[in-house]
XYZ file of C-alpha atoms in Angstrom:
482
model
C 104.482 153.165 103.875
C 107.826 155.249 104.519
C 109.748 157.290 102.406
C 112.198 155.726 100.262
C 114.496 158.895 101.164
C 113.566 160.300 104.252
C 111.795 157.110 106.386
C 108.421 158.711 107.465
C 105.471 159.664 105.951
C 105.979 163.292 105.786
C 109.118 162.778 103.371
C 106.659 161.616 100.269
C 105.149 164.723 99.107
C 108.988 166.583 99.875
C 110.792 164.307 97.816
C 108.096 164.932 95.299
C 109.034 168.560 95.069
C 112.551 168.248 94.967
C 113.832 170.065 91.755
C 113.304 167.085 89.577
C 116.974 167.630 87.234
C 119.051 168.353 89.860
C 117.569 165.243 92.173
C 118.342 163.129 89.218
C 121.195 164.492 87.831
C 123.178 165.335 90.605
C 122.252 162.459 92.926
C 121.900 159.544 90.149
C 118.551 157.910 88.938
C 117.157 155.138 87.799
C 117.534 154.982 84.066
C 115.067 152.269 83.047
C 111.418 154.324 83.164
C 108.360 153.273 85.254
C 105.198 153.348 84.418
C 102.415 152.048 86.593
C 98.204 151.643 85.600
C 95.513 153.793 87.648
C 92.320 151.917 89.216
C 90.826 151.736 92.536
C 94.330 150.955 94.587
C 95.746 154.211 93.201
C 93.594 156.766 92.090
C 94.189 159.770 94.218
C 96.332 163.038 94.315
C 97.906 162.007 97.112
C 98.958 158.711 96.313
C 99.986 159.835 92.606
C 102.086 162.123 94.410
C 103.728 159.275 96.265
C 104.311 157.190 93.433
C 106.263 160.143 91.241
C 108.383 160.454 94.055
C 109.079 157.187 94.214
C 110.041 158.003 90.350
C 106.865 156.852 88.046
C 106.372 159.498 85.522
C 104.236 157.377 83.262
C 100.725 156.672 83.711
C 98.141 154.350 81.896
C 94.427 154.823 81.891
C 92.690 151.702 80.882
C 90.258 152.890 78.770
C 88.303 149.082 78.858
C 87.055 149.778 82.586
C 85.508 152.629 83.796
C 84.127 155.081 81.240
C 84.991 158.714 80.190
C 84.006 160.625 83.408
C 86.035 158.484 85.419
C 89.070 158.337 83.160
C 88.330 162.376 83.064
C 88.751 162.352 86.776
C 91.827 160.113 86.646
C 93.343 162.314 83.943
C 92.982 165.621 86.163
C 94.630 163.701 89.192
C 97.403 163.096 87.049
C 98.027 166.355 86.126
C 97.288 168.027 89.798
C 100.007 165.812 91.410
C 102.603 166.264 88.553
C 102.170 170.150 89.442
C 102.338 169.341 93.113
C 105.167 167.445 92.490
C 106.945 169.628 90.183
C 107.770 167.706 87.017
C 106.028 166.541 83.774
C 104.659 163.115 83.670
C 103.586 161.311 80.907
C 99.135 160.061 80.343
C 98.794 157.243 77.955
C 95.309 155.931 77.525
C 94.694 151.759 76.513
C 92.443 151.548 73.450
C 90.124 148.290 74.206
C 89.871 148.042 70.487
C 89.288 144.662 68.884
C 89.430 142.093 71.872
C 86.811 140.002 73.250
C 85.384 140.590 76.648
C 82.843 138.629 79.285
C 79.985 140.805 79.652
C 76.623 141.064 81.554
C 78.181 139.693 84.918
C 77.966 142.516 87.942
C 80.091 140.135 90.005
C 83.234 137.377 89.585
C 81.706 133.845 89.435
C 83.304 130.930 89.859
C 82.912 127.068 88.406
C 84.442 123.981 89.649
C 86.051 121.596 87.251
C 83.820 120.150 85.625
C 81.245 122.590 85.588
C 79.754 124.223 82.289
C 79.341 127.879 81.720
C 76.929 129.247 78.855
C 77.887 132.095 76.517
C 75.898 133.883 73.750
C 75.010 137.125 72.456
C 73.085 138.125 75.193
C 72.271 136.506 78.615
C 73.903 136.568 81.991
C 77.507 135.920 80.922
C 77.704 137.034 77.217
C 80.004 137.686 74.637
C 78.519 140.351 72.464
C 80.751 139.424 69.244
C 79.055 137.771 66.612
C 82.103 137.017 64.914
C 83.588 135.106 67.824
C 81.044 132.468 67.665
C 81.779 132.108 63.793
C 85.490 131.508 64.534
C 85.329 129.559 67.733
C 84.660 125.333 67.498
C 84.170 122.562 69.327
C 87.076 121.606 71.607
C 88.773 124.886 71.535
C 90.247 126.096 74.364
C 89.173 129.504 76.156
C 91.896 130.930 77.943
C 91.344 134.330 80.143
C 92.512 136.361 83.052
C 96.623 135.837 81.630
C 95.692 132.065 81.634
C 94.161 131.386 85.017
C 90.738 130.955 84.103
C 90.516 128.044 81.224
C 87.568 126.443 79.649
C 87.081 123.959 76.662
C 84.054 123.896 74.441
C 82.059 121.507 74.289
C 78.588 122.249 72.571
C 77.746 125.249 70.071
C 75.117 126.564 68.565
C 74.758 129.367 65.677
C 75.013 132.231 68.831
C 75.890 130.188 71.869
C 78.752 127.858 73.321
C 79.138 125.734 76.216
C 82.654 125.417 77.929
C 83.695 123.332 80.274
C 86.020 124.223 83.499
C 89.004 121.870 83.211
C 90.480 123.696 86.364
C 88.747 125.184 89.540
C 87.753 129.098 87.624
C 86.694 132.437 88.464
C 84.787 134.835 85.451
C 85.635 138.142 86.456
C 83.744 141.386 84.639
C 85.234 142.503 81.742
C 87.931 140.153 81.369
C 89.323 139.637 77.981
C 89.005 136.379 77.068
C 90.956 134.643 74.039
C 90.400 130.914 71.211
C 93.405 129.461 71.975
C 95.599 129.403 68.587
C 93.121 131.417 67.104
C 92.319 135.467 66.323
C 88.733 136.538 66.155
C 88.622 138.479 63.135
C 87.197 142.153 64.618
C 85.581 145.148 62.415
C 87.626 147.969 61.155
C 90.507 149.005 64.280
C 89.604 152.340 63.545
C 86.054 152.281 63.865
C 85.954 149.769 66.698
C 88.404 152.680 68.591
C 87.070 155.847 67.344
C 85.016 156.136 71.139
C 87.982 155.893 72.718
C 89.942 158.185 70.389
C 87.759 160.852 70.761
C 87.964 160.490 74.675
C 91.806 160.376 74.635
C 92.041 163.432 72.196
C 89.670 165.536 74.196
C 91.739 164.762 77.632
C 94.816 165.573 75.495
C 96.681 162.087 76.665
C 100.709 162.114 75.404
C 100.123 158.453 74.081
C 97.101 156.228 73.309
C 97.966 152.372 73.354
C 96.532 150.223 70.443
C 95.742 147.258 72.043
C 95.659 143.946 69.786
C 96.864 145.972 66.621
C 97.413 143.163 63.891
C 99.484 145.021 61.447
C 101.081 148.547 60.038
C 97.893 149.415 58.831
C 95.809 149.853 61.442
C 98.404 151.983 62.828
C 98.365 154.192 60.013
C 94.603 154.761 60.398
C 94.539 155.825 63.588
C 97.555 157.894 63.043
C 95.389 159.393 60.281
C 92.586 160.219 62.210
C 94.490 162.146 64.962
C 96.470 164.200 62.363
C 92.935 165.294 60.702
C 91.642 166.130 64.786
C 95.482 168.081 64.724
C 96.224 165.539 67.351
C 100.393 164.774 67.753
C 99.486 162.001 70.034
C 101.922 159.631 70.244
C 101.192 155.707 69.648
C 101.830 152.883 71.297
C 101.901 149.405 69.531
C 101.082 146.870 72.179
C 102.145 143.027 70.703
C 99.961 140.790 71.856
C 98.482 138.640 69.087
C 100.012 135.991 66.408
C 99.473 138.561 63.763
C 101.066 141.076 65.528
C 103.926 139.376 66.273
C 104.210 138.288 62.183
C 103.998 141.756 61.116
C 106.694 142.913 64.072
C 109.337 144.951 61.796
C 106.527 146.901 60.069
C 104.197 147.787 63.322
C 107.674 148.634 65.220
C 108.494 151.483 61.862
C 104.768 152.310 62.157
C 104.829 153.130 65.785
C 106.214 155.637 68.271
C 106.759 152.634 70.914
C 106.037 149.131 71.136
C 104.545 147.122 74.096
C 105.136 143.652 74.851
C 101.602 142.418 76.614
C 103.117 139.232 78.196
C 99.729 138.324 79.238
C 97.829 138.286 76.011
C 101.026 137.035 74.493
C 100.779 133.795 76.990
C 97.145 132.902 76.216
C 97.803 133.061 72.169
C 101.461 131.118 72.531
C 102.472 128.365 74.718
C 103.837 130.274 77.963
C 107.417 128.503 77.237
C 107.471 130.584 74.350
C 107.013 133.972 75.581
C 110.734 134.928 77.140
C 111.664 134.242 73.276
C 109.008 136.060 71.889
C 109.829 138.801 74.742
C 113.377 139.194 73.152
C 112.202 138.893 69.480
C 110.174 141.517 70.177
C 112.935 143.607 71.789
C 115.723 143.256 69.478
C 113.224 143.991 65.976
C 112.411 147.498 68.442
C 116.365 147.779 68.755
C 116.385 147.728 65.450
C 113.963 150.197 64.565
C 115.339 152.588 67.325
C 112.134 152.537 69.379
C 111.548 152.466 72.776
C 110.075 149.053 74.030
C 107.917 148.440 76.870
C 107.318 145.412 79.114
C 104.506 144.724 80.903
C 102.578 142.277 82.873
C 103.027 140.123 85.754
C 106.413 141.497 86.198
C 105.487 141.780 90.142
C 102.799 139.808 90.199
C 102.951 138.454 93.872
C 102.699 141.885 95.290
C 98.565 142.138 94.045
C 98.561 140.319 97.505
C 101.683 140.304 98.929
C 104.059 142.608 100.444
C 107.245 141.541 98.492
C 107.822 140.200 95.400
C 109.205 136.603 94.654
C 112.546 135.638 94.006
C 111.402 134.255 90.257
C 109.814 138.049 89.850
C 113.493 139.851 90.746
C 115.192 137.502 88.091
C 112.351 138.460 85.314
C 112.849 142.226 85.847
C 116.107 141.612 86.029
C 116.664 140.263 82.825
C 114.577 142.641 81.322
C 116.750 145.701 82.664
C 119.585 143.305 81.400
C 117.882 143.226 78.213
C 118.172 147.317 78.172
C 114.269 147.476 77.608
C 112.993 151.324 78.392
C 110.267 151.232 80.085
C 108.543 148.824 82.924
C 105.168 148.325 82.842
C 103.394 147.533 86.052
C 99.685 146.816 85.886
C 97.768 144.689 88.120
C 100.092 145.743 90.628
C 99.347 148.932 91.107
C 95.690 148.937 89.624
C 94.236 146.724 92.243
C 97.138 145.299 94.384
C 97.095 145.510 97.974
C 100.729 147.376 97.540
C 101.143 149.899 94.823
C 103.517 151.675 96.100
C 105.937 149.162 97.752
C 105.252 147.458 94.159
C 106.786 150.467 92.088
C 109.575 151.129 94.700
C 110.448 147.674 94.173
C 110.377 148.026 90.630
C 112.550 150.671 91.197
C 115.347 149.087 93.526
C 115.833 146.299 91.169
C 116.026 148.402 87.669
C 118.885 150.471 89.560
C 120.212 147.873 91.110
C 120.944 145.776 87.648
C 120.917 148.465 85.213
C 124.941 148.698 86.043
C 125.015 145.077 84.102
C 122.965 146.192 81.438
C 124.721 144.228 78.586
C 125.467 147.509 75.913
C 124.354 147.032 72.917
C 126.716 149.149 70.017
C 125.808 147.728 66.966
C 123.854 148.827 64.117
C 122.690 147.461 61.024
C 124.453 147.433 57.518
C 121.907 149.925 56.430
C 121.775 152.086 59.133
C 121.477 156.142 58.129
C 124.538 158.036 58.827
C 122.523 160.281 61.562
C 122.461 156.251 64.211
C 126.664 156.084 63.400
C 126.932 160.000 64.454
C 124.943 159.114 67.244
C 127.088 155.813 68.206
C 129.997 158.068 67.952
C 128.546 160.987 70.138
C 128.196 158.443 72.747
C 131.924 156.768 72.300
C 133.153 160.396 72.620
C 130.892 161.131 76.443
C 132.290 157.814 77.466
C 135.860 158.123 76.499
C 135.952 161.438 78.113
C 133.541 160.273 81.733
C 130.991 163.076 80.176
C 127.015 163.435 79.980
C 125.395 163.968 77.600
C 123.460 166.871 76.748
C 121.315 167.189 73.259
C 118.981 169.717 71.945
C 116.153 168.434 69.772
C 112.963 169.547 67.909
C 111.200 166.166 67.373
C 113.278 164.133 69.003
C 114.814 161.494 66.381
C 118.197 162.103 67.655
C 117.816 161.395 71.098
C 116.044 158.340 70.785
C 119.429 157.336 68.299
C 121.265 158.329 71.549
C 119.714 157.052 73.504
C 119.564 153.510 72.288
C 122.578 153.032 72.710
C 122.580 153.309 76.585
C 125.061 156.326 77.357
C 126.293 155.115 80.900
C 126.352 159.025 82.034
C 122.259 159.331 80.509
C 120.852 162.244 78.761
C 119.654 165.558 78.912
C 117.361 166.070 75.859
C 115.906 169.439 75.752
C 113.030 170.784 73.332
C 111.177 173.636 72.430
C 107.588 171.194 71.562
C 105.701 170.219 74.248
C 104.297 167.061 72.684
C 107.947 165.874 72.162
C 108.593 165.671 76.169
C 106.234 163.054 76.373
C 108.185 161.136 73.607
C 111.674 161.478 75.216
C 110.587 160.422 78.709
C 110.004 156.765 77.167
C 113.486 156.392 76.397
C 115.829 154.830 78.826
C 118.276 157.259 79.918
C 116.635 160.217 78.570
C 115.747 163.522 81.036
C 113.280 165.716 78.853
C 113.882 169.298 79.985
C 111.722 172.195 78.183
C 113.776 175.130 76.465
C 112.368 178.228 74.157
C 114.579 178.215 71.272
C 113.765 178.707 67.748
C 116.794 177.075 65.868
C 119.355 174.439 66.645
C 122.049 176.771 67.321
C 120.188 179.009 69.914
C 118.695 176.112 71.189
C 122.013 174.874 72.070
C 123.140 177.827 73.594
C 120.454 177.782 75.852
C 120.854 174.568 77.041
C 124.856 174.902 78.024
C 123.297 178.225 80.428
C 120.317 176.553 82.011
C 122.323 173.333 82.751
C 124.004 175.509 84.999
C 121.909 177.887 86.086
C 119.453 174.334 87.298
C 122.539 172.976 89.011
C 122.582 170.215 86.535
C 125.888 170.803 85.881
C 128.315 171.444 88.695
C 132.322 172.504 88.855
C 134.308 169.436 87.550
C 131.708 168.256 85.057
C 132.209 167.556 81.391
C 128.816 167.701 78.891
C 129.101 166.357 75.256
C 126.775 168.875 73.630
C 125.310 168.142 70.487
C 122.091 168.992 68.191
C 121.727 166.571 65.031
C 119.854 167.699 61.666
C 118.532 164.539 60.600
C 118.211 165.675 56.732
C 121.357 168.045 56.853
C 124.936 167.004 56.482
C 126.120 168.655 59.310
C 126.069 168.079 62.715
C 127.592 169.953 65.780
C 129.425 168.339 68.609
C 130.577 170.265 71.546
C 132.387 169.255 74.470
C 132.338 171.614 77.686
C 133.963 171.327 81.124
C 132.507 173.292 83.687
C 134.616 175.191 85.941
């Protein structure tokens, strides 16, 4: 595959080392984030090289394939190519947690319609959950692999059903597989993740994803676990269940980002649902100033094929309309035949829609006074055709900013390295590292190195600002460079 820049091969690993905040900066990026999954059809240095350059900086590990060595090995490639390529990236690990998963097949195996598949606790193709065969009843419907494979029950025994294929099927290894309507109840989320946990703290990932959280709760429990490891590992609230979606204001105040899982989402609700559940989902993370991430299927087509349909372009478009932060792609880039054309599509569409990103300026009635002074920091940038430029310990003010879609972006620099991996969620937002000990010194420094960088040339006008989220004053600076 070419270059996106340069047209040949060569031109990859080039790009790649391009200083990464003057590229941006100077030359305009894409402000909607990209985040692509690791497995067998990109894995290596090289090719994670390739797909920063094509500008991915976020990377999931699925932590319900493989095991640790691999997602060791994974981790490590990450980290080589990001200092090959010359800028941070961001690791975020899926927790399998509580879903239910085929087990005990070594290969895919498929049934006609009409043909009958066994489950139990432990045979050929087993389900290993007692509890599922508690909850699960004659005539419910199994749905798996984001709805293709579907199967109704039709006998069951204490440990055992037997499904039916009502459409030509394929059972692939490890596949999640759902009770239609209904949510297996699982054993404690902490407990059931604590494997996982362990493995994520010890590779030091920026963000583990809690996959099928039900409610506020079970964040707080793992959150409570990786403060007692010292862990600041961020978390990830991936919706993807009834419950989840009940509980949807409390998980989004409980989390550090949510995740819509449009696939899970489409084998618990009727698929004409999800695109409303998609912006529910969005608006209550509006709300709670968190960054919101979309994922699955978005480029489906391109597992096989070289371009993505017209039906695809028109989803991502609307979620770029939508102003969602990050895109998600999974399957695509996992074990499609084109990860990389898949993420520089990804990419040509976000920047070619993002200019008709419908801004959203509103906040709620009981909004804290820091999301106004953050509304009015980015009135100011706009009125005056500035960037913006903010310096920030944790982070809380940027991601104010920063919902609010500045047109000019934002440069968000911070003395923490766990809060880089925080700000490169948020649409817009170019983390930038900067040894300061207070606000003011911290701003100081930031006005010198965005010119010493190049990030700001002759003719540009920065909105600097710091905001003390418990302190009654804040500082707003506005600077033309000459």
């Amino acid at each position: 595959m070419a270059c996106k820049t340069c047209g040949n091969e060569e031109g990859w690993a080039e790009r790649a080392r391009v200083k990464y905040f003057t590229l941006v900066l100077v030359m305009g990026y894409v402000k909607t984030k990209l985040a692509c999954t690791l497995g067998p059809s990109l894995s290596t240095v090289e090719e994670i090289v390739k797909a920063i350059s094509l500008g991915c900086r976020i990377f999931r590990i699925n932590f319900s394939h493989g095991d640790p060595a691999l997602w060791r090995q994974l981790a490590e490639d990450v980290r080589s190519a990001a200092k090959k390529a010359g800028c941070n990236v961001v690791l975020v690990g899926d927790l399998k947690a509580g879903s239910v998963r085929v087990a005990g097949l070594a290969k895919p195996v498929s049934f006609n319609i009409g043909e009958t598949v066994e489950f139990n606790l432990d045979s050929d193709i087993k389900l290993p959950y007692p509890q599922f065969f508690k909850t699960v009843e004659v005539g419910d419907m199994l749905v798996a692999d984001d709805g293709r494979v579907m199967l109704k029950v039709i006998a069951k025994k204490e440990t055992s059903i037997t499904a039916e294929a009502i459409r030509q099927v394929t059972l692939s290894p490890n596949k999640s597989i759902v009770i239609k309507g209904k949510e297996v109840a699982s054993p404690d989320y902490l407990e059931a993740s604590r494997r996982e946990l362990e493995t994520a703290v010890e590779l030091g990932m920026d963000f583990v994803g809690l996959s099928f959280v039900r409610d506020a709760e079970e964040i707080h429990s793992v959150r409570s676990y990786l403060e007692a490891e010292g862990s600041k590992m961020g978390l990830i609230a991936k919706v993807e269940t009834p419950s989840a979606v009940q509980n949807i204001d409390k998980i989004c105040e409980k989390s550090d980002a949510v995740l819509i899982a449009r696939g899970d989402l489409g084998m618990h609700f009727p698929l004409e649902l999800v695109p409303k559940l998609q912006k529910t989902i969005i608006e209550a993370a509006y709300n709670a100033c968190k960054p919101v991430i979309v994922a699955t299927q978005l480029l489906g087509t391109m597992v096989n094929e070289p371009v993505p349909s017209r039906s695809e372009i028109v989803d991502v478009m609307s979620c770029v309309e939508d102003g969602v932060d990050v895109l998600m792609l999974t399957a695509e880039t996992a074990v499609g035949q084109y990860p990389l054309e898949s993420i520089q599509w990804l990419s040509n569409i976000a920047e070619t829609y993002e200019k008709g990103t419908r801004l959203r300026r509103t906040i709620p009635p009981d909004s804290e006074v820091t999301d106004r002074f953050a509304l009015a920091v980015v009135n100011l940038a706009e009125s005056l055709a500035a960037k913006i430029a903010i310096f920030t310990m944790n982070g809380h003010m940027a991601r104010r900013i920063a919902r609010f879609k500045p047109v000019g972006g934002v440069i968000a620099a911070t003395p923490n390295r766990h809060v880089l991996p925080r700000l490169q969620l948020m649409w817009g937002v170019v983390p930038l590292e900067i040894d300061a000990q207070s606000y003011a010194d911290g701003l100081e420094k930031l006005e010198q190195t965005l010119e010493a960088k190049g990030i700001a040339e002759q003719g540009d006008t920065f909105v600097l600002t710091y905001g003390l989220v418990n302190e009654p004053v804040h500082i707003v600076k506005m600077k033309r460079y000459q």
